[in-house]
Short mmCIF file of C-alpha atoms in Angstrom, two decimals:
data_model
loop_
_atom_site.label_atom_id
_atom_site.label_comp_id
_atom_site.label_asym_id
_atom_site.label_seq_id
_atom_site.Cartn_x
_atom_site.Cartn_y
_atom_site.Cartn_z
CA MET A 1 -6.40 9.51 24.57
CA ILE A 2 -3.83 11.35 26.70
CA GLU A 3 -0.64 11.98 24.76
CA ASN A 4 2.42 12.04 26.96
CA ASP A 5 5.52 10.49 25.45
CA LEU A 6 7.51 11.97 22.60
CA ILE A 7 7.99 9.46 19.77
CA SER A 8 10.88 9.82 17.32
CA VAL A 9 10.22 8.71 13.75
CA ILE A 10 13.49 8.07 11.90
CA VAL A 11 13.43 8.16 8.09
CA PRO A 12 16.67 7.42 6.18
CA VAL A 13 16.54 9.21 2.81
CA TYR A 14 18.56 8.45 -0.32
CA ASN A 15 17.49 9.30 -3.90
CA VAL A 16 13.74 8.86 -3.38
CA GLU A 17 12.40 12.10 -4.82
CA SER A 18 9.48 10.27 -6.47
CA TYR A 19 8.31 8.68 -3.21
CA LEU A 20 9.43 10.89 -0.36
CA LYS A 21 6.49 13.31 -0.17
CA ARG A 22 4.05 10.42 0.03
CA CYS A 23 6.02 8.95 2.92
CA ILE A 24 6.37 12.18 4.89
CA ASP A 25 2.71 13.08 4.37
CA SER A 26 1.65 9.74 5.86
CA ILE A 27 3.70 10.48 8.99
CA LEU A 28 2.30 14.00 9.31
CA LYS A 29 -1.25 12.57 9.12
CA GLN A 30 -0.78 10.43 12.23
CA THR A 31 -3.55 10.60 14.82
CA TYR A 32 -0.85 10.60 17.50
CA SER A 33 0.72 14.03 17.23
CA ARG A 34 3.54 14.24 19.79
CA LEU A 35 6.20 13.31 17.27
CA GLU A 36 9.62 14.40 16.16
CA ILE A 37 10.31 13.36 12.58
CA ILE A 38 14.01 12.91 11.81
CA LEU A 39 14.83 12.89 8.10
CA VAL A 40 18.39 11.71 7.50
CA ASP A 41 19.48 12.72 4.00
CA ASP A 42 22.26 10.25 3.26
CA GLY A 43 24.01 12.22 0.52
CA SER A 44 21.15 12.11 -2.00
CA LYS A 45 22.07 13.07 -5.55
CA ASP A 46 18.52 13.97 -6.58
CA SER A 47 16.13 16.53 -5.04
CA SER A 48 15.40 14.44 -1.92
CA GLY A 49 17.46 16.73 0.33
CA ASP A 50 15.64 19.81 -0.93
CA ILE A 51 12.29 18.11 -0.31
CA CYS A 52 13.34 17.39 3.27
CA ASP A 53 14.32 21.02 3.83
CA ALA A 54 11.06 22.31 2.36
CA TYR A 55 9.02 20.14 4.75
CA ALA A 56 11.14 21.21 7.72
CA LEU A 57 10.41 24.87 6.96
CA ARG A 58 6.67 24.18 7.12
CA HIS A 59 6.55 21.71 10.02
CA LYS A 60 8.36 22.41 13.29
CA GLN A 61 8.38 18.75 14.34
CA ILE A 62 10.62 17.83 11.39
CA LYS A 63 14.39 17.79 11.85
CA VAL A 64 16.70 17.26 8.86
CA ILE A 65 20.22 15.85 8.95
CA HIS A 66 22.34 16.14 5.79
CA LYS A 67 25.35 13.85 5.67
CA SER A 68 27.65 12.25 3.12
CA ASN A 69 26.57 8.88 1.81
CA GLY A 70 27.32 6.13 4.28
CA GLY A 71 24.57 3.60 3.72
CA LEU A 72 21.25 2.73 5.31
CA SER A 73 22.71 1.46 8.60
CA GLN A 74 24.75 4.61 9.14
CA ALA A 75 21.75 6.82 8.38
CA ARG A 76 19.61 4.98 10.94
CA ASN A 77 22.40 5.16 13.52
CA TYR A 78 22.60 8.94 13.05
CA GLY A 79 18.87 9.16 13.65
CA ILE A 80 19.05 7.08 16.83
CA ARG A 81 21.83 9.27 18.25
CA VAL A 82 19.89 12.53 17.90
CA ALA A 83 16.43 11.15 18.76
CA ARG A 84 14.90 12.69 21.87
CA GLY A 85 11.82 10.49 22.11
CA LYS A 86 11.05 7.82 24.67
CA TYR A 87 10.09 5.59 21.75
CA LEU A 88 11.52 5.08 18.25
CA LEU A 89 9.91 4.09 14.97
CA PHE A 90 11.79 3.48 11.71
CA VAL A 91 10.03 4.21 8.42
CA ASP A 92 11.72 3.66 5.05
CA SER A 93 11.44 6.68 2.78
CA ASP A 94 9.55 4.96 -0.04
CA ASP A 95 6.99 3.36 2.29
CA VAL A 96 3.70 4.60 3.76
CA ILE A 97 2.14 4.16 7.18
CA HIS A 98 -1.52 4.00 8.15
CA SER A 99 -2.75 7.18 9.82
CA GLN A 100 -3.41 5.32 13.10
CA LEU A 101 -0.26 3.18 13.16
CA ILE A 102 1.59 5.12 15.85
CA GLU A 103 -1.45 5.64 18.05
CA CYS A 104 -2.32 1.95 17.82
CA LEU A 105 1.19 0.72 18.66
CA TYR A 106 1.65 3.26 21.44
CA LYS A 107 -1.66 2.37 23.12
CA LYS A 108 -0.67 -1.30 23.18
CA ALA A 109 2.76 -0.45 24.56
CA LEU A 110 1.16 1.37 27.48
CA GLN A 111 -1.61 -1.16 27.99
CA TYR A 112 0.73 -4.15 28.22
CA ASP A 113 3.89 -2.41 29.43
CA ALA A 114 5.68 -3.71 26.33
CA GLU A 115 9.08 -2.52 25.13
CA ILE A 116 8.31 -3.39 21.49
CA VAL A 117 4.98 -3.34 19.67
CA PHE A 118 4.74 -4.06 15.96
CA CYS A 119 2.31 -5.04 13.26
CA GLU A 120 1.96 -6.78 9.94
CA PHE A 121 2.81 -5.05 6.67
CA LEU A 122 1.40 -5.18 3.16
CA LYS A 123 3.47 -4.98 0.00
CA PHE A 124 2.26 -2.61 -2.71
CA GLU A 125 3.35 -1.42 -6.13
CA ASN A 126 0.69 1.21 -6.89
CA ASP A 127 -0.75 3.88 -4.60
CA SER A 128 -4.24 2.49 -5.21
CA GLU A 129 -3.26 -0.57 -3.15
CA ILE A 130 -2.71 1.49 0.00
CA ASN A 131 -5.69 1.09 2.30
CA ASP A 132 -5.49 3.94 4.78
CA LYS A 133 -9.23 3.65 5.36
CA LEU A 134 -8.77 0.33 7.14
CA ILE A 135 -11.07 0.43 10.14
CA LEU A 136 -9.31 -0.59 13.33
CA LYS A 137 -11.23 -2.95 15.55
CA GLU A 138 -11.15 -2.65 19.32
CA ASN A 139 -10.13 -6.28 19.71
CA ILE A 140 -7.20 -6.76 17.37
CA GLU A 141 -5.74 -10.25 17.40
CA PHE A 142 -2.22 -10.19 18.84
CA LEU A 143 0.58 -12.27 20.30
CA GLU A 144 2.14 -11.42 23.65
CA LEU A 145 5.70 -12.73 23.77
CA SER A 146 8.88 -12.60 25.76
CA GLY A 147 11.97 -11.37 23.97
CA THR A 148 13.26 -14.94 23.68
CA GLU A 149 9.94 -16.15 22.26
CA ALA A 150 10.04 -13.33 19.69
CA CYS A 151 13.56 -14.41 18.67
CA ASN A 152 12.32 -17.94 18.12
CA LEU A 153 9.83 -16.63 15.56
CA LEU A 154 12.35 -14.61 13.54
CA TYR A 155 12.65 -17.27 10.88
CA ASP A 156 9.21 -18.80 11.16
CA ARG A 157 7.88 -19.50 7.66
CA VAL A 158 4.58 -17.71 8.34
CA GLU A 159 5.38 -14.91 10.79
CA GLY A 160 9.13 -14.46 10.32
CA ALA A 161 9.03 -11.68 7.71
CA PHE A 162 7.07 -9.47 10.10
CA PHE A 163 9.49 -10.15 12.94
CA VAL A 164 12.88 -9.60 11.29
CA VAL A 165 12.43 -6.15 9.70
CA SER A 166 13.33 -3.12 11.80
CA TRP A 167 10.53 -0.89 10.47
CA ALA A 168 6.85 -1.16 11.50
CA LYS A 169 8.02 -1.51 15.12
CA LEU A 170 7.66 0.89 18.03
CA TYR A 171 10.62 0.48 20.39
CA LYS A 172 11.50 1.95 23.72
CA LYS A 173 14.58 3.98 22.85
CA ASP A 174 16.71 2.66 25.69
CA LEU A 175 16.66 -0.78 24.04
CA TRP A 176 19.14 0.68 21.55
CA ASN A 177 21.74 1.63 24.15
CA ASN A 178 25.03 0.17 22.90
CA ILE A 179 23.37 -1.38 19.82
CA GLU A 180 23.82 -0.03 16.29
CA PHE A 181 23.05 -1.21 12.79
CA PRO A 182 26.16 -2.73 11.17
CA GLU A 183 27.58 -0.37 8.57
CA GLY A 184 28.55 -1.70 5.16
CA ARG A 185 26.31 -4.78 5.30
CA ILE A 186 23.12 -5.62 3.44
CA HIS A 187 20.20 -7.25 5.29
CA GLU A 188 21.29 -5.20 8.28
CA ASP A 189 18.14 -6.09 10.22
CA ASN A 190 19.38 -9.67 10.59
CA TYR A 191 22.25 -8.36 12.72
CA THR A 192 20.19 -6.19 15.03
CA THR A 193 16.60 -7.35 15.50
CA TYR A 194 17.49 -10.42 17.57
CA LYS A 195 19.62 -8.26 19.88
CA ILE A 196 16.76 -5.84 20.43
CA PHE A 197 14.32 -8.68 21.12
CA LEU A 198 16.72 -10.20 23.65
CA ASN A 199 16.89 -6.81 25.40
CA SER A 200 13.10 -6.89 25.82
CA ASN A 201 10.93 -8.40 28.52
CA LYS A 202 7.68 -8.12 26.59
CA VAL A 203 6.92 -7.90 22.86
CA ILE A 204 3.47 -7.45 21.30
CA PHE A 205 2.76 -8.46 17.69
CA LEU A 206 -0.51 -7.09 16.28
CA LYS A 207 -2.04 -9.14 13.49
CA ILE A 208 -3.19 -6.20 11.42
CA PRO A 209 -1.40 -4.54 8.46
CA LEU A 210 -0.75 -0.87 9.27
CA TYR A 211 2.53 -0.48 7.38
CA PHE A 212 2.67 -0.40 3.58
CA TYR A 213 5.92 -1.61 2.06
CA CYS A 214 6.71 -0.31 -1.42
CA GLN A 215 7.90 -3.23 -3.54
CA ARG A 216 10.34 -1.77 -6.06
CA VAL A 217 12.66 -3.46 -8.51
CA ASP A 218 15.45 -1.06 -7.53
CA SER A 219 14.73 -0.95 -3.80
CA CYS A 220 17.86 -2.97 -2.99
CA LEU A 221 19.86 -0.20 -4.69
CA LEU A 222 18.25 2.53 -2.59
CA TYR A 223 21.35 2.90 -0.48
CA THR A 224 24.98 2.57 -1.34
CA SER A 225 27.91 2.28 1.02
CA PRO A 226 31.05 4.36 0.63
CA SER A 227 33.79 2.65 -1.35
#
């Protein structure tokens, strides 16, 4: 595979010292290597910021931004502004991605000239549930959609959960021109994903789980907004 385009992986970080190394390691293990990894430390009170700095010292493709706490949306917006890649991928800092996720999504983007390519995710509680040895088939089942068709599936009972979240999706960066995550709101994806879909001519949804979502009791408290 010829690697051409730089892909920016944006990871908002807030008080995840127990999970962060696992997340970053999964990004560094990607089979697609032309990456910049942007770790946005959103005013963490634990050792998360120090972990980010330690990784940046060892890996030149990692860039760290330290900022005061402003919430998940603000952290993602910071990452978008500094990203240099042609494509963007959001990864939450307690989650894990399959080693071939980026390569797989990128290949499909090129093959079908799609502005967004994304996949299914699996929820997990224990590391033993992460299946990074999943063998990717050549003929992965997928849906090819227009942006409007993708919007229509946002709240589908079966597929909707995969469609609405901002992570697990490879986007052309220029889709985000003049679009930001709303600061100070929860469920921020509901306010942005439909806009990004409507900016797109072609969307590909791969029916294979390559993103592993950490199901935590306190995950909704991961980020706080300034009072």
